[in-house]
PDB file of C-alpha atoms in Angstrom:
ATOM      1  CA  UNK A   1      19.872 -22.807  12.930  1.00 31.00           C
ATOM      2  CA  UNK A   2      20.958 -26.100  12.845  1.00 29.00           C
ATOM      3  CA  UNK A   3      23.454 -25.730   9.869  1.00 35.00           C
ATOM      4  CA  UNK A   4      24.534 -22.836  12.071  1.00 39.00           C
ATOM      5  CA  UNK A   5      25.317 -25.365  14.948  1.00 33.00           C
ATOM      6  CA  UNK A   6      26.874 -28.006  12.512  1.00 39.00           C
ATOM      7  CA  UNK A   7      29.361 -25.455  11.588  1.00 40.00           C
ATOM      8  CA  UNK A   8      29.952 -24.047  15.154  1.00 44.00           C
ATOM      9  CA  UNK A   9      31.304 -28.005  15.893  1.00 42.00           C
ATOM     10  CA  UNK A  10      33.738 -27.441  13.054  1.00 45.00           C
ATOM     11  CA  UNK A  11      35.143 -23.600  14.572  1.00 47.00           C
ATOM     12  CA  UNK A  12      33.302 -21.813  11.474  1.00 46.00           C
ATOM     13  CA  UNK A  13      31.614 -18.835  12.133  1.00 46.00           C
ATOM     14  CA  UNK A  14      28.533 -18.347   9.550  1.00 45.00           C
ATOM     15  CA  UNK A  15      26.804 -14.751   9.282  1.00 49.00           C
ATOM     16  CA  UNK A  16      24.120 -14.839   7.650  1.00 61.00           C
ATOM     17  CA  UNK A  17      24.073 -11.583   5.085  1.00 83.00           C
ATOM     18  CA  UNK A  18      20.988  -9.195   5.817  1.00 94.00           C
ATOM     19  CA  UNK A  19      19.239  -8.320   3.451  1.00 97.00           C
ATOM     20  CA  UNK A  20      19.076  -4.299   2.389  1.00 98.00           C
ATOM     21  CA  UNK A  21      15.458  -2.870   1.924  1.00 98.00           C
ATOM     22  CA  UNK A  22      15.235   0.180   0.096  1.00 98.00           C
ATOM     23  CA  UNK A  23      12.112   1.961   1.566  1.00 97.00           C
ATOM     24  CA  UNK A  24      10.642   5.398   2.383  1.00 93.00           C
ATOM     25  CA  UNK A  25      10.717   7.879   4.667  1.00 93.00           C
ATOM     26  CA  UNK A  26       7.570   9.689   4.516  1.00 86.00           C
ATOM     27  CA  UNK A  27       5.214   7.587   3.626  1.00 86.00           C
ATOM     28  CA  UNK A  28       2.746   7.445   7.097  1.00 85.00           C
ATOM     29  CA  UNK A  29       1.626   4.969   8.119  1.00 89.00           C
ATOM     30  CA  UNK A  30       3.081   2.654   5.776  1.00 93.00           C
ATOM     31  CA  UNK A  31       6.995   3.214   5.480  1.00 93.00           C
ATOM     32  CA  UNK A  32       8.558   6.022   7.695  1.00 93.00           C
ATOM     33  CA  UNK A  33      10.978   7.455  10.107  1.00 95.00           C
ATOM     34  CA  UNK A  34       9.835   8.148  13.761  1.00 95.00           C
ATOM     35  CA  UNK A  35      11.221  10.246  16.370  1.00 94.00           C
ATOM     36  CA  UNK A  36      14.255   8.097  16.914  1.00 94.00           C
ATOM     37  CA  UNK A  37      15.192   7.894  13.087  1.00 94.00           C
ATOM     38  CA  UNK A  38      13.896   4.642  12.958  1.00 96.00           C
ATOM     39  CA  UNK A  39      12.158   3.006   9.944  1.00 97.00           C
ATOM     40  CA  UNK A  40       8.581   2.211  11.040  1.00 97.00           C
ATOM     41  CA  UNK A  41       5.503   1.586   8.965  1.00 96.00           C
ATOM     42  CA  UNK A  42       3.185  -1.291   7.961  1.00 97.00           C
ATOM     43  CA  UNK A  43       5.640  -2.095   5.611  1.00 98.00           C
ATOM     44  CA  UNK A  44       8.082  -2.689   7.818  1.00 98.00           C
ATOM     45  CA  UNK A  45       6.615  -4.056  10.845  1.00 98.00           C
ATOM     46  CA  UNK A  46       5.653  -6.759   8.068  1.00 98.00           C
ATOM     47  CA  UNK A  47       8.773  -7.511   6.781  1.00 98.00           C
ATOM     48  CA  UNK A  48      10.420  -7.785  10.871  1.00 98.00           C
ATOM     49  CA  UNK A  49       7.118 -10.842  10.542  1.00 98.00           C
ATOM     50  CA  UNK A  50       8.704 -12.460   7.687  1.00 98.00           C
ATOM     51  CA  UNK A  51      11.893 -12.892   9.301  1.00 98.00           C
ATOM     52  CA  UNK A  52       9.974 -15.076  11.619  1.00 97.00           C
ATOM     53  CA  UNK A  53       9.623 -17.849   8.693  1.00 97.00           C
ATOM     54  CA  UNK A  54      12.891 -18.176   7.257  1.00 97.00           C
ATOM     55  CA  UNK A  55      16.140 -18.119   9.195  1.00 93.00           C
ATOM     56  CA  UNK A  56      17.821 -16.645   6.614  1.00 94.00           C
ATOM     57  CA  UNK A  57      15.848 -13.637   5.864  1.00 97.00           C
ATOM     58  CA  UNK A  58      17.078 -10.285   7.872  1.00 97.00           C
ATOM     59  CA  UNK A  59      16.395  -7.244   6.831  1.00 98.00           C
ATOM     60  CA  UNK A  60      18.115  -3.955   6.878  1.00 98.00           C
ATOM     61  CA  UNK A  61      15.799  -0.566   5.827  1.00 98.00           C
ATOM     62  CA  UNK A  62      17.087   2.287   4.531  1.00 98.00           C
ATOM     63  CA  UNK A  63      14.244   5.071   4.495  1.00 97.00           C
ATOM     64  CA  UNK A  64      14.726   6.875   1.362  1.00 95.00           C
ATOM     65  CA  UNK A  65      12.948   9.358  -0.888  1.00 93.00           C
ATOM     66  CA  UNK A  66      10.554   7.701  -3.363  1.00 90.00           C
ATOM     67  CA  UNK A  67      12.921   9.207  -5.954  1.00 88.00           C
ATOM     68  CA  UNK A  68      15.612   7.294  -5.109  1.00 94.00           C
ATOM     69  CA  UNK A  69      14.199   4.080  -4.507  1.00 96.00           C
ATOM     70  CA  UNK A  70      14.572   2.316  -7.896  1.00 96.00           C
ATOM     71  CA  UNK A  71      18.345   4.076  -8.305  1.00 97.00           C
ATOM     72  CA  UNK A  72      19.240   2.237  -5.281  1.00 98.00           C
ATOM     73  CA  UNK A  73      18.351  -0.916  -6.430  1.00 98.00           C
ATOM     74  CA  UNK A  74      19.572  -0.337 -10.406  1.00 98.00           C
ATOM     75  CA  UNK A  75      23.257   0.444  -8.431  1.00 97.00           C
ATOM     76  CA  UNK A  76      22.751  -2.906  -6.051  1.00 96.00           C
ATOM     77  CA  UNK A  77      22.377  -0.193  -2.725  1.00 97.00           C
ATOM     78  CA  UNK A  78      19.461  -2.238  -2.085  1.00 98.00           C
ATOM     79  CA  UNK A  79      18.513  -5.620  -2.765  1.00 98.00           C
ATOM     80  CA  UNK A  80      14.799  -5.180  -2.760  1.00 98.00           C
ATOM     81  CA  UNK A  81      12.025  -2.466  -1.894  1.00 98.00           C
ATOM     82  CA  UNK A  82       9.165  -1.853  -0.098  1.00 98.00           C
ATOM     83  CA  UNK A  83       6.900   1.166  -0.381  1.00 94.00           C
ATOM     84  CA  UNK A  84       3.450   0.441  -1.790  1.00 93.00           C
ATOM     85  CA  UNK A  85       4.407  -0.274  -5.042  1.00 94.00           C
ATOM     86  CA  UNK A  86       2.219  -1.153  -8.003  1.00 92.00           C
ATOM     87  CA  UNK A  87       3.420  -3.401 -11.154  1.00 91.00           C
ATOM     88  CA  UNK A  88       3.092  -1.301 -14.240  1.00 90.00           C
ATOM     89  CA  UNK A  89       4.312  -2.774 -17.471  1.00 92.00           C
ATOM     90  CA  UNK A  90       7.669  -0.741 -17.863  1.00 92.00           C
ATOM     91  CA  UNK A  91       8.677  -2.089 -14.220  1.00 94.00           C
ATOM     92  CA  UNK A  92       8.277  -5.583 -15.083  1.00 97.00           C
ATOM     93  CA  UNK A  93      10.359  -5.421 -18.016  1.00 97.00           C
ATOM     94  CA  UNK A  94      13.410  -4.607 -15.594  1.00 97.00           C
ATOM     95  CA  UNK A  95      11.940  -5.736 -12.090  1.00 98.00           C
ATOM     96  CA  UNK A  96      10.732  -9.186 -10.500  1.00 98.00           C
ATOM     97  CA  UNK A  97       8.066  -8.946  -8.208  1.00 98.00           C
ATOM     98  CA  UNK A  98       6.750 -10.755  -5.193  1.00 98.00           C
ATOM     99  CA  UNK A  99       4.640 -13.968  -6.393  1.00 98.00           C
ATOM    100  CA  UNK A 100       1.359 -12.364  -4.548  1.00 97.00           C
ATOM    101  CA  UNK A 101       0.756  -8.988  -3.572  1.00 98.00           C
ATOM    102  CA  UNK A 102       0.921  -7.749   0.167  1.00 98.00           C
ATOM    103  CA  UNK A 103      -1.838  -4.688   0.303  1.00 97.00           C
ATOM    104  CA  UNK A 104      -4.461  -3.367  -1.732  1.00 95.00           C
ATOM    105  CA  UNK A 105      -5.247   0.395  -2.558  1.00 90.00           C
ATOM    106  CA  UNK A 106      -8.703   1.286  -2.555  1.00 90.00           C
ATOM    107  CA  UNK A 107      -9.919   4.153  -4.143  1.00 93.00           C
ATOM    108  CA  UNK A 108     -13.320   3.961  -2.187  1.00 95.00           C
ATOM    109  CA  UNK A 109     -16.536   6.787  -2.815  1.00 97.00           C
ATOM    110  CA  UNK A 110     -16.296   8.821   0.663  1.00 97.00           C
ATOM    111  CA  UNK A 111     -19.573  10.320   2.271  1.00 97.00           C
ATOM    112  CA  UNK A 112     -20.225  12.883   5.395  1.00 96.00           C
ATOM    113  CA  UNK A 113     -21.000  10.811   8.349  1.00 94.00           C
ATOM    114  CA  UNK A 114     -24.982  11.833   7.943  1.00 95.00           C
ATOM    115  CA  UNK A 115     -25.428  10.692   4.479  1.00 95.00           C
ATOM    116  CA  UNK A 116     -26.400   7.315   3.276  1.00 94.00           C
ATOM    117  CA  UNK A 117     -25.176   6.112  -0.011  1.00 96.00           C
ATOM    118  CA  UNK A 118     -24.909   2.294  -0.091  1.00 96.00           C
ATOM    119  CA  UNK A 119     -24.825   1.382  -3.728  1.00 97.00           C
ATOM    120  CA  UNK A 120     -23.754   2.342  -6.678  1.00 97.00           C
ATOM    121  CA  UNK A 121     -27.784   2.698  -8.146  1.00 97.00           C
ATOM    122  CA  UNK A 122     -27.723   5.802  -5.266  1.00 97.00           C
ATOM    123  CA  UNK A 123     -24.897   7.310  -6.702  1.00 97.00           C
ATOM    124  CA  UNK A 124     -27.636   8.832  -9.069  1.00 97.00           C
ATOM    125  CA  UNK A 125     -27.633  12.822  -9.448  1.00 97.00           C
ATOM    126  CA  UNK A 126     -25.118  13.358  -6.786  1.00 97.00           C
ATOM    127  CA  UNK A 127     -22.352  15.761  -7.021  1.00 98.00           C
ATOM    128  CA  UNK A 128     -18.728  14.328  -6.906  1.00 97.00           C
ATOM    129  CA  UNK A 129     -15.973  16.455  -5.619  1.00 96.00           C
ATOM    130  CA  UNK A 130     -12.703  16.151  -7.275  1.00 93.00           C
ATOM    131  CA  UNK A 131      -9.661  17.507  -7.306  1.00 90.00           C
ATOM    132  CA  UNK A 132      -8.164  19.114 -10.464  1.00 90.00           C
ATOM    133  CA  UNK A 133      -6.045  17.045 -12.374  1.00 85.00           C
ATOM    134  CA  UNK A 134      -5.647  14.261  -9.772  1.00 83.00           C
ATOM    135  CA  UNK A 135      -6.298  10.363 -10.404  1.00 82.00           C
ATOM    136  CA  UNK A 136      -9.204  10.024  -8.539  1.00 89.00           C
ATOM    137  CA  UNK A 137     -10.930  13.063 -10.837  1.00 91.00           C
ATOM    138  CA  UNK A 138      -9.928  11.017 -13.846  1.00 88.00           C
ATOM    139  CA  UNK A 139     -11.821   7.766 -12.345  1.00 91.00           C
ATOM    140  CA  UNK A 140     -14.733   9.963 -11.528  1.00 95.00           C
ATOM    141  CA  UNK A 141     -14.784  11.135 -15.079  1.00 95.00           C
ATOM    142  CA  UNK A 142     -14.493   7.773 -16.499  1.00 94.00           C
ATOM    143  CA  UNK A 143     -16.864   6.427 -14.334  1.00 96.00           C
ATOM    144  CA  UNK A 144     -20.063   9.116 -14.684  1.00 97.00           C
ATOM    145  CA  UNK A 145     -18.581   8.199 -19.004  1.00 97.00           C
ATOM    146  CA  UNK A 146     -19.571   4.361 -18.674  1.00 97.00           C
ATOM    147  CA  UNK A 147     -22.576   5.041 -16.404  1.00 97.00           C
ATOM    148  CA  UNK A 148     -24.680   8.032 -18.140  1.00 97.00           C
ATOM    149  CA  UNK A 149     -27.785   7.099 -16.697  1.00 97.00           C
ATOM    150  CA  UNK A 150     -26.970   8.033 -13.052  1.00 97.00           C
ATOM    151  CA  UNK A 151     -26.407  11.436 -13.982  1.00 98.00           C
ATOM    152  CA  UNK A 152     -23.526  12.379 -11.965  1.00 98.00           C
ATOM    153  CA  UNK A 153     -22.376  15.717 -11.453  1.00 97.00           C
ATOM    154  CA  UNK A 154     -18.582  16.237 -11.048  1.00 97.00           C
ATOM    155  CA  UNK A 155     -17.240  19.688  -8.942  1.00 97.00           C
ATOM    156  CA  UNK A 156     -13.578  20.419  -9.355  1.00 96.00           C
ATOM    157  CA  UNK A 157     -11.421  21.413  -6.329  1.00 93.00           C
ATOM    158  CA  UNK A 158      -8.099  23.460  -6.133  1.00 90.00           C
ATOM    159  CA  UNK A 159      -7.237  21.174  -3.154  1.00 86.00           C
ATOM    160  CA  UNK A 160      -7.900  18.421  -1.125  1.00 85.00           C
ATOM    161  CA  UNK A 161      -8.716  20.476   2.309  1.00 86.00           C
ATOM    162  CA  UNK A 162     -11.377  22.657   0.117  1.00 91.00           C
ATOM    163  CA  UNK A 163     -13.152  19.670  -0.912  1.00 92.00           C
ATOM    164  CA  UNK A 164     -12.867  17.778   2.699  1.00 92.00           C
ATOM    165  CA  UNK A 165     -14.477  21.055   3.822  1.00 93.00           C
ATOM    166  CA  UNK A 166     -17.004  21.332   0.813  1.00 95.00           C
ATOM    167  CA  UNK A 167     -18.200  17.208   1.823  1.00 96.00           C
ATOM    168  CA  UNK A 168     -18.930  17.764   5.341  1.00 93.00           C
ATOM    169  CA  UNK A 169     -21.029  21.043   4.538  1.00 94.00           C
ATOM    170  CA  UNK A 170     -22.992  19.003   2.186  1.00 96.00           C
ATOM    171  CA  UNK A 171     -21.782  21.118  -0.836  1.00 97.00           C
ATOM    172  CA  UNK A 172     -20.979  17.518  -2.270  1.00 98.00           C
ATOM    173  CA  UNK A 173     -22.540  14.716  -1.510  1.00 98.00           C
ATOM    174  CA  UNK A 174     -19.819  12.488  -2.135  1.00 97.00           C
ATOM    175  CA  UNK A 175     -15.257  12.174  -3.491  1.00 96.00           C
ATOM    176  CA  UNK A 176     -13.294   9.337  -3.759  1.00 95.00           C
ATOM    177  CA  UNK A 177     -10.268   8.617  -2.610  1.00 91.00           C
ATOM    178  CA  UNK A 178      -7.960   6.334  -0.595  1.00 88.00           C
ATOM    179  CA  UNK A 179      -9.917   5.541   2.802  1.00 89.00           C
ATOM    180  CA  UNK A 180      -6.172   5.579   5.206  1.00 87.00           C
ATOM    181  CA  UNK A 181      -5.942   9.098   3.400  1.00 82.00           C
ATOM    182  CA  UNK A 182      -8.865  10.477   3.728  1.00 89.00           C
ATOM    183  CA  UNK A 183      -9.353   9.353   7.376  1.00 88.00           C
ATOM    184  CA  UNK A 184      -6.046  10.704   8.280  1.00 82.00           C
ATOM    185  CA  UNK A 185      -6.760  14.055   6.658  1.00 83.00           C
ATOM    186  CA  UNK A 186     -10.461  14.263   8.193  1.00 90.00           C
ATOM    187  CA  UNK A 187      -8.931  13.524  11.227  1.00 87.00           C
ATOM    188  CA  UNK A 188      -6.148  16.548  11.616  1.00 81.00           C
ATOM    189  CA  UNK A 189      -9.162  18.563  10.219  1.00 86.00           C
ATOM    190  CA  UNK A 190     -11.448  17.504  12.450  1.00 90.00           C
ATOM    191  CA  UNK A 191     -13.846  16.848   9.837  1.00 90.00           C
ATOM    192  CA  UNK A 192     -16.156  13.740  10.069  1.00 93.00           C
ATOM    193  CA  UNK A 193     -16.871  11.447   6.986  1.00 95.00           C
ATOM    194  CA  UNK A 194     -18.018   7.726   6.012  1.00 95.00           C
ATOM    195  CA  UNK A 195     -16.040   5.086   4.409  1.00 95.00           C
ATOM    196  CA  UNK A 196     -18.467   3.494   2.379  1.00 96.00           C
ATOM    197  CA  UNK A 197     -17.993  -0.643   0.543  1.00 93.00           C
ATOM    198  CA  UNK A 198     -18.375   1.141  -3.064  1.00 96.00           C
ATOM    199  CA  UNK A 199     -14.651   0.645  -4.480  1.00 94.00           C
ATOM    200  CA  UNK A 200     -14.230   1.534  -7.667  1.00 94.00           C
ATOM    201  CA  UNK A 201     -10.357   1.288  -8.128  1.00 91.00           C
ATOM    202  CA  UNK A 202      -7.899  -1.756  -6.529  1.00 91.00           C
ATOM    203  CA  UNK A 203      -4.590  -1.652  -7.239  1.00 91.00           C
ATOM    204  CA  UNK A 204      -2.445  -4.454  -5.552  1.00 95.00           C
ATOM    205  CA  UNK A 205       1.156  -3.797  -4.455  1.00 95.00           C
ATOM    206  CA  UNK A 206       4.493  -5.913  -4.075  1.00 97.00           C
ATOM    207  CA  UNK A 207       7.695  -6.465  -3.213  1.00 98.00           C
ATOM    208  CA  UNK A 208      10.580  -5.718  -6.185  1.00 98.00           C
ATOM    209  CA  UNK A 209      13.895  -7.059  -6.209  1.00 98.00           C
ATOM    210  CA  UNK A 210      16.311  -7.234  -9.164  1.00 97.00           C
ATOM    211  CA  UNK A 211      15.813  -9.799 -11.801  1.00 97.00           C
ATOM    212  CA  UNK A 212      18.890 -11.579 -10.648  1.00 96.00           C
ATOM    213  CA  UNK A 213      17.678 -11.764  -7.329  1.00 97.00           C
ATOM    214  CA  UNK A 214      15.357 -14.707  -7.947  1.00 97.00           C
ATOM    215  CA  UNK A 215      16.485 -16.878  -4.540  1.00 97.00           C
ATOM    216  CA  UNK A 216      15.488 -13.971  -2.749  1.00 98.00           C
ATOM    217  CA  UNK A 217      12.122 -13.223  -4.100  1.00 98.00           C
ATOM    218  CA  UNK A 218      11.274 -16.877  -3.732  1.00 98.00           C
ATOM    219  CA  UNK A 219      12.282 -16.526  -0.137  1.00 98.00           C
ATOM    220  CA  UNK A 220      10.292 -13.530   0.690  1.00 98.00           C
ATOM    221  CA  UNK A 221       7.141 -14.685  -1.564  1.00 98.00           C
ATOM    222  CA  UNK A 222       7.055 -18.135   0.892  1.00 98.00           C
ATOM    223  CA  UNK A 223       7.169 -16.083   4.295  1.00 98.00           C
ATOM    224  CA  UNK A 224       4.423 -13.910   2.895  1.00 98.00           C
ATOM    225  CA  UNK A 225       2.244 -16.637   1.683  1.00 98.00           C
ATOM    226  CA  UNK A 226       2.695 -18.426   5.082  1.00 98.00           C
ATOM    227  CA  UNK A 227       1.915 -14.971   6.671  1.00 98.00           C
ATOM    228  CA  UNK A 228      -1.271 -15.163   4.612  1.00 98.00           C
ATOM    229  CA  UNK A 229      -1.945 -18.469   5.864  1.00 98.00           C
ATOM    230  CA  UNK A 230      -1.490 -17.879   9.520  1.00 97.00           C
ATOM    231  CA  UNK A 231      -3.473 -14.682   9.471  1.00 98.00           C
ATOM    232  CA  UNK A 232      -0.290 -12.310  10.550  1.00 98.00           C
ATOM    233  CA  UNK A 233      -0.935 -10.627   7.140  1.00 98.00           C
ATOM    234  CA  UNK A 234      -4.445 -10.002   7.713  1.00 98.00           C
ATOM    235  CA  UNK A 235      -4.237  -8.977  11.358  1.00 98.00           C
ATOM    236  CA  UNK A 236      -1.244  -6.591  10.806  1.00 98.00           C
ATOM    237  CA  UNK A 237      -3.861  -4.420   8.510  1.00 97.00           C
ATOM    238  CA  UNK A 238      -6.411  -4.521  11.171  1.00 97.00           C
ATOM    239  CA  UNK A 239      -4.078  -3.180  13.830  1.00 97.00           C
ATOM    240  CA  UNK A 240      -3.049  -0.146  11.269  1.00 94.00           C
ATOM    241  CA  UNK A 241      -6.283   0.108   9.567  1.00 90.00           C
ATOM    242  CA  UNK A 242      -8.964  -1.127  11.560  1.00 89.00           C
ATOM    243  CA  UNK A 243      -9.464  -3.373   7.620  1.00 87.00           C
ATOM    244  CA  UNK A 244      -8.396  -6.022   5.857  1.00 93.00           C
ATOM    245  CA  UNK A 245      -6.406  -4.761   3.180  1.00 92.00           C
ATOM    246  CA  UNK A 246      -5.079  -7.736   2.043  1.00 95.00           C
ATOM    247  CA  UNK A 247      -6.865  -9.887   0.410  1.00 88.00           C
TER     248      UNK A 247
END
C-alpha cells in the first residue's frame, strides 16, 4: 500500500496483476460453482484469506473440469491451482508445490451409529465393505495382508449406495472411506453412520504453480503458514467440516 501511495505522488498508476487460479467446478464442498456461477469452496474461501497477508496476492478462479486443470497451467491460462491435489512423483518432476500442505485426506474406517469399534485390535473378524475396484478396497486388502491375525473379512460392492445401505443394516460392520464423503452421501440417503479416529490412509494436498513461478509460490506458501499460525487455517476446516483437517 504504501509503494502504491509513493507512486500516486509521482501521477503513476500501479495495478497490481491478479493472480489466475485454475480450480474446479464440481468438487463440493471444496472447489465449486453455486447458484450465481460463482467459484465457492473451502478452497477458495481460503485463498480470498490469503489475500489478507500479502498486498500483492489477488486471485482470480476459473472453475474448470479436473481434466483441464493441469492444461491450463502447461499453456500459462492459469498461474497456479487449487483442487485437492496430492504430490505424486511424475507431478513434481514438472510442478512446484506449496512449501506445506493446506488439507489432509483421510481415508477413515466408517461404522453405523450403534456400533462401537474404537481400535484397530476390534477390527478383529469384522466384515469390511468395499467397493469393487476402488482405492479404498485396495487399502482394505492391503491392510487385512499386513494384519492376518485380525481375521478380516472383506465384502465387495457394485456401488457406493449398496454398501451405505448394507452398513446401516448391519450386513457390514464396518468401510472406509473419506469422512466429508461419506457424511455427505449418508446424509442425502438419510442413512446414519460413525466417523470413527482409526485412519488408515493421509494424503496431504497443495498448491501447484509452474516451476518458473517460484516468487509466487513463495508468496502463497508465507500467507498460508501465517494462516497456520493465526488459526484461520484451522478454523476454516471447522466451519466446513466440523474437523481439523489441517494439521
Amino acid at each position: 500500500m504504501k509503494k502504491i501511495l509513493l507512486f500516486a505522488l509521482f501521477g503513476i498508476i500501479v495495478h497490481l496483476q491478479a493472480t489466475e487460479v485454475g480450480t474446479g467446478n464440481t468438487y463440493k464442498p471444496f472447489t465449486y460453482v453455486d447458484e450465481k456461477g460463482k467459484a465457492v469452496g473451502f478452497d477458495v474461501e481460503l485463498l480470498e484469506i490469503l489475500q489478507g497477508y500479502d498486498e500483492e496476492l489477488k486471485f482470480n478462479f476459473h472453475p474448470v473440469p479436473f481434466n483441464a486443470l493441469f492444461a491450463g497451467l502447461d499453456s500459462n491460462k492459469f498461474d497456479m491451482l487449487a483442487h485437492q491435489i496430492a504430490k505424486t512423483k511424475e507431478r513434481e518432476e514438472k510442478y512446484i508445490f506449496s512449501d506445506l500442505p493446506y488439507f489432509n485426506v483421510m481415508l477413515n474406517i466408517i461404522t453405523a451409529k450403534d456400533t462401537k469399534i474404537d481400535t484397530f485390535e476390534e477390527l478383529k473378524n469384522k466384515n469390511f465393505g468395499a467397493v469393487v475396484g476402488s482405492n479404498q478396497a485396495l487399502r482394505i486388502e492391503e491392510y487385512a495382508k499386513k494384519n492376518p491375525d485380525l481375521k478380516i473379512k472383506i465384502t465387495y460392492f457394485k456401488n457406493y449406495g449398496s454398501q451405505l445401505l448394507a452398513l446401516a443394516n448391519h450386513q457390514i460392520d464396518a468401510l472406509l472411506d473419506n469422512p466429508i464423503v461419506a457424511l455427505d452421501y449418508a446424509k442425502s440417503a438419510g442413512v446414519e453412520i460413525k466417523i470413527t479416529d482409526l485412519t488408515l490412509q493421509k494424503t496431504s494436498v497443495y498448491f501447484v504453480f509452474n516451476k518458473q513461478d517460484e516468487n509466487l509460490k513463495n508468496r502463497v506458501s508465507k500467507a498460508l503458514e501465517k494462516a497456520k499460525e493465526d488459526g484461520k487455517l484451522k478454523n476454516l476446516s471447522l466451519k466446513y467440516f466440523g474437523k481439523d483437517y489441517t494439521s
